Amino acid sequence: MLSMLVGVTMTAQDKELSASYRQKFDRQVRNVGVTGVGVETIVSRWEEDCPDDPDMLVAKFDFNYAKSVSSGVVQRPTQRYLGEKPILTLKDSTGADVFYYQVAEFNDEYFSIALQSISRAVHLKPRELRYRFDKINALVAYEKDSPDMSYSEIKTLVSEYSSSKNDEWTLDSKPLAAGVDSRISPEFSQAMGEYCYALYKVGTPLAYDYFLQLSTMMNKLEPKNPVFIDNIGSYWQVAKKNNKKAEKYYKKALKIDPQDYAATTNLKIIQSSKSQKGQSGK
């Protein structure tokens, strides 16, 4: 209701002023980058004149999020971290490998302002998917291998979306439309597929569980989409080492799409594993 009231009370003059600031912000960002000289001043003035403007809040989010991020290097005992290979491998005093990874590090003060800003934009326009995606993406990057808050946001979004109609939602202010074989919009489905992959890449037991939960939720909404069926198969194959159960889902996906690359490839891997075990047992 609040978002509707804000939309109604914005006058033509308010919209014109907001558009003017938007142009100034975009032009300055193109010239000097999102954290460059003059950008913060534009955002501050914009906020003074248009405190409940979602576009201003997104600009404030963009500025503070960019200010919050830097690059760092961490040491981990595993050969992969967050789905990535190490940038450097050295030996310790015992001769064991030590793996180093490049990661995003965050200034909590700037990140907090960014998160508050995008959360306010979501509050004002809860069915603009771009704002929801921006918030989730920020949390995914910030939480790294502990994606509790980000998964909570994803789960809430899926619940809200699945209980409403496409034309009640927008992406970049454009109404969503249902897919060809599903009432779920292609844009929403693709985004959830990307979040599934982000959770899978984390590679921890908890992240795998979230990966399964999200894939299962989306499979119920899109039973004819092989992507989420493949995901469930990958969970059993990779997280649980249960090839027999994984095969069941890959074969199910192939019934929907006989050309499905993921299912075909993973079934070959499983078959190869069976052959190797058979040979070693001889």
XYZ file of N, CA and C in Angstrom:
846
model
N 0.826 -1.199 0.000
C 0.000 0.000 0.000
C 0.862 1.251 0.000
N 1.965 1.207 0.765
C 2.846 2.366 0.839
C 3.404 2.724 -0.520
N 3.819 1.693 -1.301
C 4.388 1.976 -2.616
C 3.361 2.634 -3.516
N 2.088 2.251 -3.391
C 1.032 2.855 -4.194
C 0.839 4.313 -3.811
N 0.871 4.585 -2.504
C 0.692 5.956 -2.042
C 1.824 6.856 -2.505
N 3.049 6.341 -2.443
C 4.187 7.125 -2.904
C 4.035 7.450 -4.375
N 3.621 6.447 -5.163
C 3.434 6.670 -6.591
C 2.380 7.719 -6.860
N 1.289 7.728 -6.068
C 0.203 8.676 -6.283
C 0.619 10.089 -5.908
N 1.385 10.242 -4.826
C 1.712 11.568 -4.320
C 2.876 12.227 -5.058
N 3.586 11.503 -5.903
C 4.662 12.122 -6.673
C 4.063 13.013 -7.759
N 4.357 14.286 -7.694
C 3.833 15.229 -8.674
C 4.686 15.216 -9.934
N 4.180 15.878 -10.954
C 4.942 15.997 -12.200
C 6.262 16.709 -11.945
N 6.246 17.679 -11.031
C 7.471 18.412 -10.691
C 8.470 17.489 -9.991
N 7.954 16.624 -9.098
C 8.822 15.653 -8.411
C 9.510 14.734 -9.422
N 8.725 14.250 -10.368
C 9.266 13.336 -11.372
C 10.301 14.027 -12.253
N 10.029 15.280 -12.579
C 10.971 16.040 -13.404
C 12.278 16.272 -12.654
N 12.167 16.585 -11.361
C 13.360 16.807 -10.541
C 14.159 15.513 -10.410
N 13.459 14.413 -10.178
C 14.123 13.115 -10.064
C 14.851 12.758 -11.356
N 14.184 12.982 -12.494
C 14.795 12.677 -13.793
C 16.037 13.521 -14.028
N 15.997 14.770 -13.561
C 17.151 15.658 -13.711
C 18.347 15.130 -12.923
N 18.100 14.708 -11.687
C 19.176 14.140 -10.868
C 19.685 12.829 -11.472
N 18.780 12.030 -11.997
C 19.161 10.769 -12.626
C 20.123 11.012 -13.779
N 19.836 12.031 -14.586
C 20.702 12.367 -15.717
C 22.071 12.842 -15.229
N 22.073 13.684 -14.192
C 23.342 14.167 -13.635
C 24.168 13.013 -13.080
N 23.498 12.128 -12.352
C 24.184 10.982 -11.754
C 24.781 10.088 -12.843
N 23.975 9.728 -13.829
C 24.445 8.841 -14.904
C 25.603 9.467 -15.677
N 25.503 10.760 -15.946
C 26.559 11.446 -16.695
C 27.860 11.464 -15.897
N 27.761 11.755 -14.598
C 28.959 11.811 -13.764
C 29.599 10.432 -13.632
N 28.770 9.405 -13.491
C 29.291 8.035 -13.383
C 30.002 7.630 -14.670
N 29.436 8.006 -15.803
C 30.097 7.699 -17.082
C 31.452 8.383 -17.182
N 31.544 9.582 -16.641
C 32.779 10.368 -16.766
C 33.863 9.954 -15.774
N 33.465 9.666 -14.522
C 34.475 9.456 -13.473
C 34.323 8.137 -12.727
N 33.315 7.338 -13.061
C 33.082 6.100 -12.322
C 32.132 6.325 -11.159
N 31.579 5.232 -10.644
C 30.516 5.356 -9.640
C 31.013 5.918 -8.309
N 32.310 5.802 -8.020
C 32.844 6.369 -6.777
C 33.705 7.601 -7.043
N 33.621 8.138 -8.250
C 34.467 9.268 -8.623
C 34.037 10.588 -8.007
N 34.857 11.598 -8.260
C 34.626 12.943 -7.710
C 33.270 13.472 -8.164
N 32.515 13.989 -7.215
C 31.245 14.634 -7.528
C 30.032 13.738 -7.449
N 30.226 12.427 -7.474
C 29.080 11.510 -7.457
C 28.356 11.574 -6.114
N 29.112 11.547 -5.025
C 28.487 11.577 -3.698
C 27.705 12.867 -3.487
N 28.218 13.975 -3.995
C 27.525 15.263 -3.861
C 26.174 15.229 -4.566
N 26.152 14.663 -5.765
C 24.888 14.551 -6.507
C 23.892 13.694 -5.736
N 24.353 12.566 -5.209
C 23.466 11.667 -4.467
C 22.931 12.356 -3.213
N 23.782 13.095 -2.514
C 23.357 13.786 -1.289
C 22.298 14.837 -1.582
N 22.496 15.614 -2.627
C 21.512 16.638 -2.993
C 20.209 15.997 -3.467
N 20.352 14.930 -4.209
C 19.181 14.186 -4.687
C 18.357 13.690 -3.495
N 19.051 13.175 -2.481
C 18.360 12.659 -1.300
C 17.654 13.772 -0.536
N 18.272 14.939 -0.462
C 17.647 16.071 0.225
C 16.347 16.482 -0.457
N 16.358 16.494 -1.776
C 15.191 16.958 -2.532
C 14.151 15.864 -2.772
N 14.586 14.613 -2.824
C 13.669 13.500 -3.158
C 13.936 12.311 -2.228
N 13.652 12.434 -0.932
C 14.030 11.389 0.030
C 13.341 10.045 -0.177
N 12.185 10.040 -0.835
C 11.465 8.787 -1.056
C 11.470 8.360 -2.520
N 12.471 8.797 -3.244
C 12.593 8.441 -4.658
C 13.373 7.129 -4.777
N 12.755 6.051 -5.253
C 13.478 4.779 -5.386
C 14.725 4.887 -6.263
N 14.673 5.712 -7.315
C 15.852 5.881 -8.170
C 17.021 6.468 -7.387
N 16.707 7.411 -6.496
C 17.757 7.989 -5.652
C 18.341 6.917 -4.741
N 17.480 6.100 -4.166
C 17.936 5.056 -3.250
C 18.818 4.030 -3.962
N 18.493 3.731 -5.208
C 19.335 2.816 -5.987
C 20.686 3.460 -6.287
N 20.682 4.741 -6.606
C 21.939 5.456 -6.843
C 22.788 5.477 -5.572
N 22.140 5.695 -4.439
C 22.850 5.693 -3.151
C 23.409 4.304 -2.862
N 22.635 3.283 -3.191
C 23.109 1.906 -3.043
C 24.328 1.662 -3.929
N 24.226 2.044 -5.199
C 25.327 1.817 -6.142
C 26.617 2.469 -5.656
N 26.507 3.719 -5.196
C 27.690 4.449 -4.732
C 28.307 3.772 -3.511
N 27.490 3.493 -2.490
C 28.022 2.950 -1.241
C 28.472 1.500 -1.383
N 27.790 0.739 -2.225
C 28.234 -0.637 -2.439
C 29.606 -0.645 -3.113
N 29.763 0.186 -4.135
C 31.054 0.262 -4.824
C 32.155 0.730 -3.873
N 31.828 1.673 -2.986
C 32.809 2.149 -2.001
C 33.165 1.054 -0.999
N 32.225 0.146 -0.747
C 32.442 -0.868 0.287
C 33.358 -2.000 -0.173
N 33.466 -2.203 -1.482
C 34.156 -3.391 -2.005
C 35.625 -3.118 -2.299
N 36.454 -4.043 -1.876
C 37.868 -4.028 -2.257
C 38.301 -5.473 -2.498
N 39.488 -5.638 -3.006
C 39.988 -6.974 -3.312
C 41.002 -7.405 -2.263
N 40.877 -8.645 -1.816
C 41.810 -9.175 -0.836
C 42.199 -10.600 -1.170
N 43.144 -11.137 -0.413
C 43.610 -12.510 -0.612
C 43.457 -13.266 0.702
N 42.860 -14.461 0.619
C 42.697 -15.292 1.810
C 43.353 -16.646 1.580
N 43.731 -17.281 2.677
C 44.345 -18.609 2.635
C 43.307 -19.653 3.034
N 43.220 -20.719 2.260
C 42.287 -21.800 2.566
C 42.989 -23.142 2.351
N 42.556 -24.191 3.066
C 43.225 -25.497 2.949
C 42.761 -26.328 1.761
N 41.712 -25.878 1.067
C 41.136 -26.667 -0.022
C 41.586 -26.158 -1.388
N 41.470 -27.039 -2.401
C 41.908 -26.689 -3.753
C 40.898 -25.827 -4.498
N 39.734 -25.628 -3.924
C 38.740 -24.699 -4.473
C 38.074 -23.951 -3.330
N 37.725 -22.698 -3.604
C 37.015 -21.889 -2.615
C 36.001 -21.031 -3.352
N 34.740 -21.146 -2.964
C 33.645 -20.436 -3.633
C 33.611 -20.751 -5.127
N 33.986 -21.987 -5.437
C 33.951 -22.432 -6.824
C 35.142 -22.026 -7.661
N 36.100 -21.333 -7.069
C 37.241 -20.813 -7.830
C 38.520 -21.575 -7.506
N 39.440 -21.569 -8.458
C 40.762 -22.135 -8.241
C 41.653 -21.103 -7.555
N 42.695 -21.538 -6.854
C 43.580 -20.579 -6.186
C 44.371 -19.741 -7.183
N 44.686 -18.520 -6.786
C 45.528 -17.678 -7.630
C 47.003 -17.978 -7.390
N 47.273 -18.662 -6.263
C 48.657 -18.974 -5.910
C 48.667 -20.185 -4.984
N 49.629 -21.073 -5.196
C 49.807 -22.228 -4.321
C 51.263 -22.279 -3.884
N 51.477 -22.304 -2.565
C 52.825 -22.371 -2.002
C 52.939 -23.580 -1.083
N 54.135 -23.838 -0.626
C 54.379 -24.926 0.314
C 54.655 -24.347 1.698
N 54.116 -25.003 2.736
C 54.461 -24.571 4.089
C 55.715 -25.310 4.548
N 56.070 -25.143 5.813
C 57.318 -25.715 6.325
C 57.322 -27.240 6.315
N 56.124 -27.833 6.265
C 56.034 -29.302 6.249
C 55.965 -29.864 4.832
N 55.913 -28.966 3.847
C 55.807 -29.406 2.462
C 54.383 -29.512 1.951
N 53.412 -29.196 2.808
C 52.005 -29.265 2.398
C 51.632 -28.040 1.568
N 50.699 -28.221 0.658
C 50.239 -27.112 -0.176
C 49.424 -26.110 0.640
N 49.647 -24.842 0.347
C 48.862 -23.756 0.941
C 48.243 -22.980 -0.213
N 46.927 -22.846 -0.202
C 46.204 -22.245 -1.327
C 45.750 -20.827 -0.981
N 45.933 -19.921 -1.946
C 45.547 -18.522 -1.763
C 44.509 -18.133 -2.820
N 43.482 -17.431 -2.359
C 42.373 -17.048 -3.242
C 42.124 -15.545 -3.179
N 41.788 -14.993 -4.331
C 41.392 -13.589 -4.384
C 39.895 -13.499 -4.106
N 39.520 -12.644 -3.159
C 38.111 -12.511 -2.779
C 37.744 -11.037 -2.641
N 36.452 -10.781 -2.659
C 35.950 -9.433 -2.389
C 35.880 -9.233 -0.881
N 36.418 -8.121 -0.417
C 36.325 -7.758 0.993
C 35.471 -6.503 1.117
N 34.826 -6.340 2.273
C 33.844 -5.270 2.411
C 34.116 -4.386 3.622
N 33.929 -3.086 3.403
C 33.894 -2.120 4.492
C 32.471 -2.133 5.053
N 32.327 -2.539 6.298
C 30.992 -2.737 6.862
C 30.173 -1.453 6.928
N 30.825 -0.322 7.147
C 30.085 0.941 7.253
C 29.420 1.291 5.918
N 30.190 1.243 4.844
C 29.622 1.543 3.523
C 28.601 0.481 3.111
N 28.903 -0.778 3.409
C 27.978 -1.842 3.019
C 26.647 -1.700 3.747
N 26.698 -1.318 5.014
C 25.470 -1.134 5.783
C 24.592 -0.047 5.173
N 25.207 1.056 4.758
C 24.450 2.139 4.117
C 23.849 1.652 2.801
N 24.644 0.907 2.038
C 24.155 0.371 0.764
C 22.958 -0.544 0.982
N 23.070 -1.425 1.973
C 21.992 -2.379 2.232
C 20.731 -1.670 2.724
N 20.904 -0.676 3.571
C 19.757 0.103 4.047
C 19.070 0.814 2.884
N 19.859 1.325 1.959
C 19.309 2.073 0.821
C 18.489 1.171 -0.091
N 19.038 0.024 -0.449
C 18.303 -0.862 -1.355
C 17.117 -1.497 -0.642
N 17.233 -1.714 0.658
C 16.096 -2.243 1.423
C 14.951 -1.242 1.442
N 15.281 0.041 1.535
C 14.262 1.086 1.499
C 13.590 1.130 0.125
N 14.372 0.972 -0.925
C 13.804 0.936 -2.279
C 12.859 -0.254 -2.431
N 13.251 -1.401 -1.887
C 12.393 -2.588 -1.920
C 11.100 -2.328 -1.157
N 11.204 -1.641 -0.034
C 10.020 -1.328 0.771
C 9.051 -0.438 0.002
N 9.590 0.523 -0.724
C 8.744 1.450 -1.482
C 8.134 0.794 -2.717
N 8.907 -0.075 -3.373
C 8.413 -0.759 -4.584
C 8.783 -2.246 -4.489
N 8.074 -2.988 -3.654
C 8.457 -4.382 -3.384
C 8.359 -5.313 -4.582
N 7.657 -4.911 -5.625
C 7.504 -5.801 -6.775
C 8.281 -5.333 -8.003
N 9.291 -4.529 -7.755
C 10.277 -4.228 -8.790
C 11.436 -5.196 -8.588
N 11.559 -6.156 -9.495
C 12.541 -7.223 -9.316
C 13.972 -6.730 -9.306
N 14.278 -5.652 -10.018
C 15.654 -5.179 -10.057
C 16.138 -4.843 -8.655
N 15.273 -4.236 -7.846
C 15.666 -3.891 -6.481
C 15.893 -5.157 -5.653
N 15.023 -6.137 -5.852
C 15.172 -7.398 -5.114
C 16.460 -8.100 -5.523
N 16.747 -8.111 -6.820
C 17.971 -8.754 -7.306
C 19.213 -8.028 -6.790
N 19.181 -6.693 -6.801
C 20.334 -5.924 -6.313
C 20.642 -6.271 -4.856
N 19.593 -6.371 -4.046
C 19.796 -6.684 -2.628
C 20.355 -8.092 -2.451
N 19.779 -9.048 -3.157
C 20.245 -10.433 -3.045
C 21.683 -10.565 -3.535
N 21.998 -9.949 -4.663
C 23.356 -10.036 -5.210
C 24.381 -9.476 -4.233
N 24.027 -8.373 -3.582
C 24.939 -7.774 -2.604
C 25.163 -8.718 -1.430
N 24.099 -9.335 -0.947
C 24.222 -10.251 0.186
C 25.012 -11.498 -0.183
N 24.799 -12.024 -1.381
C 25.550 -13.203 -1.833
C 27.050 -12.907 -1.823
N 27.424 -11.751 -2.348
C 28.839 -11.379 -2.393
C 29.400 -11.156 -0.992
N 28.620 -10.537 -0.130
C 29.077 -10.190 1.221
C 29.226 -11.428 2.107
N 28.276 -12.354 2.012
C 28.262 -13.495 2.939
C 29.250 -14.597 2.563
N 29.656 -14.647 1.306
C 30.607 -15.653 0.826
C 30.123 -17.073 1.119
N 30.778 -17.780 2.067
C 30.437 -19.184 2.296
C 29.407 -19.389 3.406
N 28.721 -18.318 3.819
C 27.654 -18.427 4.830
C 26.402 -17.707 4.335
N 25.745 -18.230 3.299
C 24.691 -17.480 2.606
C 23.314 -17.522 3.273
N 23.266 -17.309 4.578
C 21.987 -17.405 5.290
C 21.034 -16.265 4.944
N 21.515 -15.028 5.025
C 20.649 -13.883 4.742
C 20.233 -13.856 3.280
N 21.176 -14.148 2.399
C 20.851 -14.118 0.970
C 19.823 -15.190 0.626
N 19.969 -16.390 1.190
C 18.976 -17.425 0.896
C 17.614 -17.062 1.475
N 17.593 -16.449 2.640
C 16.326 -16.014 3.231
C 15.609 -15.029 2.312
N 16.369 -14.096 1.722
C 15.785 -13.129 0.779
C 15.269 -13.832 -0.479
N 16.043 -14.787 -0.982
C 15.631 -15.532 -2.178
C 14.346 -16.307 -1.901
N 14.312 -16.994 -0.780
C 13.143 -17.802 -0.414
C 11.893 -16.936 -0.280
N 12.046 -15.781 0.353
C 10.919 -14.854 0.502
C 10.433 -14.371 -0.855
N 11.375 -14.049 -1.732
C 11.014 -13.570 -3.064
C 10.253 -14.640 -3.847
N 10.724 -15.873 -3.815
C 10.038 -16.953 -4.530
C 8.621 -17.130 -3.993
N 8.483 -17.061 -2.674
C 7.166 -17.210 -2.054
C 6.215 -16.105 -2.493
N 6.695 -14.863 -2.478
C 5.854 -13.733 -2.876
C 5.497 -13.811 -4.360
N 6.485 -14.136 -5.168
C 6.255 -14.195 -6.615
C 5.269 -15.305 -6.975
N 5.433 -16.462 -6.380
C 4.606 -17.618 -6.742
C 3.153 -17.454 -6.322
N 2.891 -16.561 -5.376
C 1.519 -16.355 -4.911
C 0.867 -15.135 -5.552
N 1.456 -14.626 -6.634
C 0.927 -13.432 -7.296
C 0.928 -13.634 -8.807
N 0.536 -12.600 -9.527
C 0.482 -12.652 -10.984
C 1.663 -11.904 -11.590
N 2.096 -12.336 -12.773
C 3.248 -11.715 -13.423
C 3.070 -10.221 -13.624
N 1.857 -9.818 -14.030
C 1.671 -8.404 -14.354
C 1.676 -7.499 -13.126
N 1.787 -8.095 -11.940
C 1.945 -7.306 -10.722
C 3.417 -6.968 -10.473
N 4.305 -7.585 -11.238
C 5.746 -7.419 -11.056
C 6.353 -6.699 -12.254
N 7.460 -6.011 -11.986
C 8.207 -5.356 -13.059
C 9.684 -5.696 -12.942
N 10.376 -5.571 -14.055
C 11.835 -5.654 -14.083
C 12.315 -4.456 -14.876
N 13.033 -3.566 -14.210
C 13.434 -2.294 -14.824
C 12.202 -1.540 -15.330
N 11.160 -1.569 -14.507
C 9.889 -0.859 -14.742
C 9.021 -1.462 -15.838
N 9.444 -2.588 -16.422
C 8.648 -3.232 -17.473
C 7.909 -4.438 -16.888
N 6.598 -4.554 -17.142
C 5.819 -5.673 -16.598
C 6.342 -7.021 -17.086
N 6.294 -8.012 -16.205
C 6.708 -9.359 -16.579
C 5.599 -10.060 -17.350
N 6.000 -11.023 -18.153
C 5.048 -11.854 -18.891
C 5.384 -13.314 -18.647
N 4.384 -14.175 -18.720
C 4.596 -15.604 -18.502
C 5.429 -16.203 -19.628
N 6.062 -17.336 -19.339
C 6.829 -18.041 -20.354
C 5.930 -18.816 -21.303
N 6.529 -19.461 -22.289
C 5.772 -20.214 -23.297
C 5.098 -21.436 -22.681
N 5.843 -22.204 -21.889
C 5.307 -23.434 -21.291
C 5.107 -23.314 -19.788
N 5.115 -22.108 -19.275
C 5.031 -21.917 -17.831
C 4.457 -20.547 -17.519
N 3.797 -20.453 -16.374
C 3.311 -19.134 -15.958
C 4.437 -18.293 -15.355
N 5.582 -18.932 -15.099
C 6.742 -18.233 -14.556
C 7.435 -17.468 -15.676
N 7.761 -16.209 -15.427
C 8.416 -15.408 -16.463
C 9.837 -15.921 -16.708
N 10.314 -15.856 -17.947
C 11.683 -16.304 -18.243
C 12.733 -15.549 -17.431
N 12.501 -14.253 -17.195
C 13.471 -13.450 -16.442
C 13.591 -13.939 -14.998
N 12.461 -14.250 -14.390
C 12.483 -14.739 -13.013
C 13.132 -16.115 -12.953
N 12.761 -16.977 -13.872
C 13.320 -18.327 -13.907
C 14.835 -18.295 -14.090
N 15.309 -17.443 -14.990
C 16.749 -17.343 -15.230
C 17.477 -16.849 -13.988
N 16.897 -15.857 -13.313
C 17.527 -15.325 -12.101
C 17.624 -16.397 -11.023
N 16.570 -17.181 -10.846
C 16.601 -18.236 -9.834
C 17.614 -19.315 -10.216
N 17.742 -19.583 -11.511
C 18.762 -20.519 -11.960
C 20.162 -20.032 -11.616
N 20.379 -18.726 -11.751
C 21.682 -18.146 -11.422
C 21.940 -18.195 -9.921
N 20.895 -18.004 -9.118
C 21.073 -18.092 -7.668
C 21.327 -19.532 -7.235
N 20.684 -20.473 -7.917
C 20.989 -21.885 -7.653
C 22.479 -22.148 -7.882
N 22.994 -21.648 -8.996
C 24.401 -21.865 -9.327
C 25.315 -21.192 -8.307
N 24.933 -19.990 -7.863
C 25.739 -19.279 -6.867
C 25.821 -20.080 -5.569
N 24.719 -20.672 -5.154
C 24.713 -21.492 -3.940
C 25.525 -22.767 -4.146
N 25.401 -23.361 -5.318
C 26.145 -24.582 -5.632
C 27.652 -24.326 -5.582
N 28.073 -23.178 -6.124
C 29.503 -22.853 -6.166
C 30.111 -22.714 -4.781
N 29.313 -22.290 -3.804
C 29.844 -22.119 -2.446
C 30.414 -23.442 -1.946
N 29.685 -24.525 -2.193
C 30.241 -25.854 -1.951
C 30.243 -26.347 -0.520
N 29.606 -25.637 0.400
C 29.515 -26.106 1.781
C 28.248 -26.946 1.951
N 28.192 -27.797 2.978
C 26.972 -28.592 3.191
C 25.710 -27.736 3.296
N 25.787 -26.613 4.006
C 24.620 -25.749 4.151
C 24.219 -25.137 2.813
N 25.193 -24.672 2.054
C 24.896 -24.074 0.746
C 24.302 -25.110 -0.203
N 24.798 -26.343 -0.146
C 24.205 -27.411 -0.958
C 22.741 -27.643 -0.572
N 22.454 -27.587 0.724
C 21.066 -27.760 1.169
C 20.181 -26.639 0.637
N 20.687 -25.401 0.687
C 19.929 -24.274 0.132
C 19.743 -24.439 -1.378
N 20.788 -24.907 -2.032
C 20.734 -25.180 -3.475
C 19.618 -26.173 -3.794
N 19.528 -27.236 -3.001
C 18.477 -28.232 -3.203
C 17.101 -27.635 -2.931
N 16.982 -26.882 -1.851
C 15.687 -26.297 -1.498
C 15.178 -25.364 -2.592
N 16.053 -24.497 -3.087
C 15.643 -23.557 -4.128
C 15.314 -24.292 -5.424
N 16.127 -25.265 -5.789
C 15.874 -26.036 -7.009
C 14.549 -26.787 -6.912
N 14.255 -27.320 -5.733
C 13.003 -28.052 -5.529
C 11.802 -27.118 -5.611
N 11.921 -25.938 -4.995
C 10.835 -24.954 -5.075
C 10.557 -24.564 -6.515
N 11.620 -24.309 -7.271
C 11.446 -23.891 -8.658
C 10.947 -25.044 -9.532
N 11.349 -26.266 -9.207
C 10.856 -27.424 -9.954
C 9.341 -27.585 -9.783
N 8.841 -27.269 -8.605
C 7.396 -27.333 -8.372
C 6.665 -26.259 -9.176
N 7.302 -25.099 -9.324
C 6.691 -24.017 -10.092
C 6.841 -24.233 -11.595
N 7.948 -24.874 -11.982
C 8.233 -25.118 -13.404
C 8.591 -26.588 -13.627
N 7.635 -27.481 -13.537
C 7.950 -28.913 -13.650
C 8.499 -29.332 -15.008
N 8.305 -28.505 -16.024
C 8.801 -28.848 -17.363
C 10.139 -28.190 -17.683
N 10.737 -27.532 -16.711
C 12.038 -26.898 -16.918
C 13.133 -27.859 -16.465
N 13.930 -28.408 -17.385
C 14.938 -29.402 -17.008
C 16.075 -28.841 -16.158
N 16.263 -27.530 -16.174
C 17.366 -26.930 -15.415
C 17.276 -27.297 -13.942
N 16.107 -27.160 -13.355
C 15.963 -27.401 -11.923
C 15.936 -28.890 -11.597
N 15.506 -29.713 -12.553
C 15.595 -31.165 -12.377
C 17.062 -31.585 -12.391
N 17.831 -31.029 -13.319
C 19.277 -31.289 -13.358
C 19.940 -30.880 -12.047
N 19.511 -29.745 -11.510
C 20.082 -29.268 -10.248
C 19.892 -30.289 -9.131
N 18.692 -30.842 -9.052
C 18.421 -31.840 -8.010
C 19.311 -33.064 -8.222
N 19.479 -33.447 -9.483
C 20.398 -34.541 -9.784
C 21.818 -34.224 -9.352
N 22.254 -32.989 -9.599
C 23.610 -32.575 -9.215
C 23.791 -32.606 -7.704
N 22.747 -32.251 -6.981
C 22.817 -32.317 -5.514
C 23.122 -33.742 -5.067
N 22.389 -34.703 -5.610
C 22.605 -36.089 -5.194
C 23.942 -36.628 -5.691
N 24.366 -36.190 -6.851
C 25.632 -36.664 -7.404
C 26.831 -36.079 -6.666
N 26.803 -34.772 -6.417
C 27.974 -34.082 -5.871
C 27.947 -33.994 -4.348
N 26.830 -33.529 -3.800
C 26.769 -33.309 -2.352
C 26.606 -34.608 -1.575
N 25.848 -35.552 -2.131
C 25.548 -36.787 -1.398
C 26.250 -38.024 -1.969
N 26.951 -37.867 -3.093
C 27.671 -38.990 -3.723
C 26.737 -40.177 -3.996
N 25.512 -39.873 -4.346
C 24.517 -40.913 -4.606
C 24.183 -40.909 -6.098
N 24.999 -41.616 -6.867
C 24.830 -41.616 -8.322
C 23.519 -42.255 -8.767
N 23.068 -43.245 -8.023
C 21.832 -43.931 -8.401
C 20.646 -42.967 -8.362
N 20.580 -42.170 -7.319
C 19.484 -41.211 -7.205
C 19.661 -40.068 -8.202
N 20.901 -39.684 -8.443
C 21.171 -38.624 -9.420
C 20.711 -39.049 -10.811
N 20.989 -40.302 -11.165
C 20.583 -40.821 -12.480
C 19.085 -40.657 -12.706
N 18.323 -40.893 -11.668
C 16.862 -40.802 -11.763
C 16.427 -39.423 -12.250
N 17.072 -38.383 -11.713
C 16.684 -37.019 -12.089
C 17.210 -36.642 -13.468
N 18.414 -37.067 -13.786
C 18.952 -36.764 -15.115
C 18.113 -37.422 -16.216
N 17.689 -38.645 -15.981
C 16.848 -39.333 -16.968
C 15.480 -38.659 -17.081
N 14.998 -38.150 -15.962
C 13.729 -37.411 -15.976
C 13.865 -36.138 -16.806
N 15.000 -35.459 -16.664
C 15.248 -34.241 -17.440
C 15.324 -34.549 -18.930
N 15.946 -35.674 -19.275
C 16.085 -36.044 -20.687
C 14.744 -36.400 -21.331
N 13.796 -36.844 -20.538
C 12.462 -37.109 -21.080
C 11.788 -35.811 -21.523
N 12.120 -34.725 -20.827
C 11.568 -33.416 -21.182
C 12.339 -32.812 -22.343
N 13.673 -32.912 -22.271
C 14.533 -32.375 -23.329
C 15.624 -33.396 -23.649
N 15.442 -34.193 -24.689
C 16.430 -35.224 -25.044
C 17.815 -34.666 -25.364
N 17.905 -33.355 -25.638
C 19.191 -32.728 -25.956
C 19.823 -32.042 -24.741
N 19.241 -32.244 -23.571
C 19.720 -31.552 -22.368
C 21.192 -31.874 -22.106
N 22.035 -30.840 -22.192
C 23.485 -31.039 -22.116
C 23.927 -31.493 -20.724
N 23.413 -30.835 -19.685
C 23.846 -31.155 -18.323
C 23.519 -32.599 -17.970
N 22.303 -33.023 -18.274
C 21.904 -34.394 -17.954
C 22.738 -35.403 -18.737
N 22.931 -35.143 -20.020
C 23.711 -36.055 -20.864
C 25.147 -36.175 -20.364
N 25.765 -35.040 -20.076
C 27.156 -35.023 -19.621
C 27.322 -35.727 -18.281
N 26.429 -35.441 -17.339
C 26.553 -36.031 -16.005
C 26.259 -37.526 -16.005
N 25.354 -37.953 -16.863
C 25.119 -39.395 -16.989
C 26.356 -40.105 -17.546
N 27.069 -39.460 -18.464
C 28.313 -40.029 -18.993
C 29.366 -40.139 -17.887
N 29.426 -39.112 -17.042
C 30.381 -39.137 -15.923
C 30.055 -40.287 -14.973
N 28.769 -40.453 -14.681
C 28.348 -41.541 -13.794
C 28.665 -42.898 -14.417
N 28.394 -43.035 -15.707
C 28.670 -44.295 -16.400
C 30.160 -44.598 -16.421
N 30.967 -43.551 -16.629
C 32.419 -43.723 -16.620
C 32.899 -44.174 -15.249
N 32.303 -43.606 -14.209
C 32.656 -43.985 -12.844
C 32.310 -45.447 -12.576
N 31.167 -45.883 -13.081
C 30.769 -47.287 -12.923
C 31.757 -48.214 -13.629
N 32.162 -47.815 -14.832
C 33.094 -48.639 -15.610
C 34.433 -48.771 -14.906
N 34.912 -47.660 -14.340
C 36.192 -47.677 -13.631
C 36.128 -48.563 -12.395
N 34.996 -48.499 -11.692
C 34.840 -49.345 -10.505
C 34.782 -50.816 -10.899
N 34.112 -51.069 -12.037
C 34.021 -52.446 -12.513
C 35.377 -53.013 -12.883
N 36.204 -52.190 -13.529
C 37.538 -52.627 -13.934
C 38.441 -52.834 -12.726
N 38.319 -51.943 -11.741
C 39.174 -52.063 -10.556
C 38.793 -53.271 -9.714
N 37.530 -53.719 -9.893
C 37.082 -54.872 -9.111
C 37.476 -56.201 -9.715
N 37.949 -56.154 -10.959
C 38.340 -57.404 -11.624
C 39.681 -57.908 -11.117
